[in-house]
Coordinates of C-alpha atoms in Angstrom, one line a residue:
X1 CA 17.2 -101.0 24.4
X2 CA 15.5 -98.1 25.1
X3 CA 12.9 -98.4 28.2
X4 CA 10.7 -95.0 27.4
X5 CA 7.7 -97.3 28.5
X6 CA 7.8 -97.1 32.1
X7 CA 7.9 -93.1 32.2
X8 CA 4.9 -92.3 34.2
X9 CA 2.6 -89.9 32.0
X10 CA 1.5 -86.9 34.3
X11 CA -2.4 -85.8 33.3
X12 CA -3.3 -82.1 33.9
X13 CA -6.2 -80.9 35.6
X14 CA -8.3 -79.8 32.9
X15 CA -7.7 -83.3 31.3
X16 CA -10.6 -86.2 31.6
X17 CA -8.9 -89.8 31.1
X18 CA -10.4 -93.3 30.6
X19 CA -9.4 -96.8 30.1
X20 CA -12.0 -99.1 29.0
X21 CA -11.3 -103.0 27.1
X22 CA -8.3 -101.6 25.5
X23 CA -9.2 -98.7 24.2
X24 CA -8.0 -95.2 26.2
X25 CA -10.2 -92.0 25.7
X26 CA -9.1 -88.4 26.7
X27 CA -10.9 -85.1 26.9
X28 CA -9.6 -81.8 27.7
X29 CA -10.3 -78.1 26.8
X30 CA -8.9 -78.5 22.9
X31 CA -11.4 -81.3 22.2
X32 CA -11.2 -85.9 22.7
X33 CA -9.2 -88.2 21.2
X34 CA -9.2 -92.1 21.5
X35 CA -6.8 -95.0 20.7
X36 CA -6.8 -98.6 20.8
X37 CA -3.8 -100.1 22.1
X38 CA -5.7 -103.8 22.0
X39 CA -3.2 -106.1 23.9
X40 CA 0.0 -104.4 23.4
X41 CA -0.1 -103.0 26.9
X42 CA -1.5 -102.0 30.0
X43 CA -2.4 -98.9 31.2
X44 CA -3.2 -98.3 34.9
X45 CA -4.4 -94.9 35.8
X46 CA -3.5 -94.0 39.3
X47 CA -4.3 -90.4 41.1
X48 CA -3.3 -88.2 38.0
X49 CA -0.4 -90.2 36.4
X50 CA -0.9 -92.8 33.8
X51 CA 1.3 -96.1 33.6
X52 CA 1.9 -97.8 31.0
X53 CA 3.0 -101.8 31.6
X54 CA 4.0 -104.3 29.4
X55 CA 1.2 -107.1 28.8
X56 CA 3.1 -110.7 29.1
X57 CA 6.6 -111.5 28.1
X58 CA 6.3 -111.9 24.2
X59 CA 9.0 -109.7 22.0
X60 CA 5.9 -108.2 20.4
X61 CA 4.3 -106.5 23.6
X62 CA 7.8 -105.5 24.6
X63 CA 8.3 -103.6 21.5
X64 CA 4.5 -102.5 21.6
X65 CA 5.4 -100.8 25.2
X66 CA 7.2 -98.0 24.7
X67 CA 4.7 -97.0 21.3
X68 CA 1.8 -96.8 23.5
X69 CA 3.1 -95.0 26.0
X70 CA 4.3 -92.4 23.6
X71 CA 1.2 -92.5 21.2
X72 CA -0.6 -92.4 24.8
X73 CA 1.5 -89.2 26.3
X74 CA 0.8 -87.3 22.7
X75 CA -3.0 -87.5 23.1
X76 CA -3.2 -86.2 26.6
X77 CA -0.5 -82.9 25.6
X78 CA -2.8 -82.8 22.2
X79 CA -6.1 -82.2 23.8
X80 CA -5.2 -80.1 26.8
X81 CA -1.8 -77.7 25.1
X82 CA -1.9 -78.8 21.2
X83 CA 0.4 -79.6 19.1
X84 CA 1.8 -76.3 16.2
X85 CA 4.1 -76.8 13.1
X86 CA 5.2 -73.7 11.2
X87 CA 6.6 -73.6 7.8
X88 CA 8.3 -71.1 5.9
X89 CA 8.0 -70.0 2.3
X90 CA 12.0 -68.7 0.9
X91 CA 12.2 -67.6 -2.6
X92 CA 11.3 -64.6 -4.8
X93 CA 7.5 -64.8 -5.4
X94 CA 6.5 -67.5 -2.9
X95 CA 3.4 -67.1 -1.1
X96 CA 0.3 -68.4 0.7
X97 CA -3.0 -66.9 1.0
X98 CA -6.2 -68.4 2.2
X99 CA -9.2 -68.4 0.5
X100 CA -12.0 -69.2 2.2
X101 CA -11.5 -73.1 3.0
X102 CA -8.5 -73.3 1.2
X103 CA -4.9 -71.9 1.2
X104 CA -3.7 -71.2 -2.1
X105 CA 0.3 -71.4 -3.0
X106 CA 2.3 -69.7 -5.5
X107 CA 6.1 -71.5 -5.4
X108 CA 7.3 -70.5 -8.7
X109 CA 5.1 -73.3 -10.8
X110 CA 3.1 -71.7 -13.8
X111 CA -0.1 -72.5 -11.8
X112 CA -1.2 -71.5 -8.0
X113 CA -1.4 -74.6 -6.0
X114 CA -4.8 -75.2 -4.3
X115 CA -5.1 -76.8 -0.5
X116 CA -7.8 -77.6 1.1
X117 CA -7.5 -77.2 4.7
X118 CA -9.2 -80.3 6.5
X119 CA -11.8 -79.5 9.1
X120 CA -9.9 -81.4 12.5
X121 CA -7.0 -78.5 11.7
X122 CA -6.6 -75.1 12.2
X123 CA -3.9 -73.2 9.5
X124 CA -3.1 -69.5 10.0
X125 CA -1.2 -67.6 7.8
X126 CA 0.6 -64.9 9.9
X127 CA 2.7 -63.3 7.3
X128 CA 2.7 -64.5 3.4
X129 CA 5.8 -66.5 3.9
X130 CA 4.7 -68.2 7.1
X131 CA 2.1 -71.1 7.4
X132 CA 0.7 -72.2 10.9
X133 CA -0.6 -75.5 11.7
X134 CA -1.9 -76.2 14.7
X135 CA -4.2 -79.5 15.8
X136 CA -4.4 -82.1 19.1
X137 CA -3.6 -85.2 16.9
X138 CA 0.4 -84.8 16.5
X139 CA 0.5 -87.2 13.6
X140 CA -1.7 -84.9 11.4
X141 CA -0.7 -82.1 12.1
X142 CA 3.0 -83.4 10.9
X143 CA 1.3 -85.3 8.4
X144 CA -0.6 -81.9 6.7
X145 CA 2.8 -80.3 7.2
X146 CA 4.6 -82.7 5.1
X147 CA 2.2 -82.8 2.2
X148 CA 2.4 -78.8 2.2
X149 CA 5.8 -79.0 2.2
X150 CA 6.5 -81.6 -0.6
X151 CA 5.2 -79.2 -3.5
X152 CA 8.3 -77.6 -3.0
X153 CA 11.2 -79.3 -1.0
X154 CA 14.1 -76.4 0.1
X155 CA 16.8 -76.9 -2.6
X156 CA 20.5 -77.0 -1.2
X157 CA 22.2 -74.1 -3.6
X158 CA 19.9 -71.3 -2.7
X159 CA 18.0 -72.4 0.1
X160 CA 14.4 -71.7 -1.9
X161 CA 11.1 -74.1 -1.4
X162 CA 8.8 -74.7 2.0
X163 CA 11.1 -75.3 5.2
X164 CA 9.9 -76.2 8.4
X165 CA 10.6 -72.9 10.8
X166 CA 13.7 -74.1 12.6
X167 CA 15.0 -76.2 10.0
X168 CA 18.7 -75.8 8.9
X169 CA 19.2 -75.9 5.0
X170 CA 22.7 -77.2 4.5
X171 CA 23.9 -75.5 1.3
X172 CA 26.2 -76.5 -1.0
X173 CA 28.5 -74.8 -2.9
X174 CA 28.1 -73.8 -6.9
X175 CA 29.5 -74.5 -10.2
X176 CA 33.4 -72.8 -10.2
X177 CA 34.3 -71.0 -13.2

């Protein structure tokens, strides 16, 4: 069993932590989050490291220990660095532009595919084939990157659809004559 709950978390400078009846709060240049961790844990905060301890001797706070420390450890990296996903767009034709509060996607369907960009995330578009999404909550931003990416999954013979940037297509091989 894994023990990934009793890795000290390291706050940076520009970071404000605060523990308060279970719930933890963090504020840093990139904006605050919060989380509420109830009784699956404690979390000590001593000189600017964070410990995370397990709360009794149940199975269910010894599973709940390691999760809060991680879910814990992504909010202080998402509000003082960020967290970035970039997808890519492979296949004759594919593109995204935005349009005011919205990105709009051409993949090959007989219609353009309309996004709206939520307001807690930031998307770029670099290039017409690349999509940047950038955010402090880690699960959105994977979240948003997902749902972008299941209008059109990378296929396995040529390689076309959304990928994520340093995802490896494995291809197959085609019909023999």
């Amino acid at each position: 069993m894994s023990r990934s709950g009793r890795i000290p978390i390291s706050v940076p400078e520009n970071t404000e932590v605060k523990v308060e009846n279970g719930v933890f709060f963090a504020k840093g240049k990139l904006g605050e989050l919060s989380f509420n961790y109830k009784n699956d844990a404690k979390v000590e905060l001593k000189d600017r490291s964070l410990l995370v301890l397990k709360n009794g001797s149940t199975k269910h706070s010894a599973r709940m220990w390691g999760t809060v420390r991680s879910r814990i450890s992504n909010i202080v990296e998402g509000v003082s660095t960020g967290f970035i996903k970039e997808l890519e767009l492979v296949g004759v034709g594919y593109k995204a532009t935005s349009k005011g509060n919205n990105i709009e996607l051409l993949l090959g369907y007989s219609h353009p595919i309309i996004f709206e960009i939520p307001k807690d995330l930031k998307i770029d578009i670099p290039k017409p084939t690349e999509i940047k999404i950038s955010g402090i909550d880690k699960q959105r931003v994977g979240q948003i990157a997902a749902n972008i990416r299941s209008y059109r999954k990378p296929e396995p013979y040529k390689g076309k659809g959304i990928k994520y940037k340093d995802e490896v297509i494995r291809r197959k091989e085609g019909k023999k004559k």
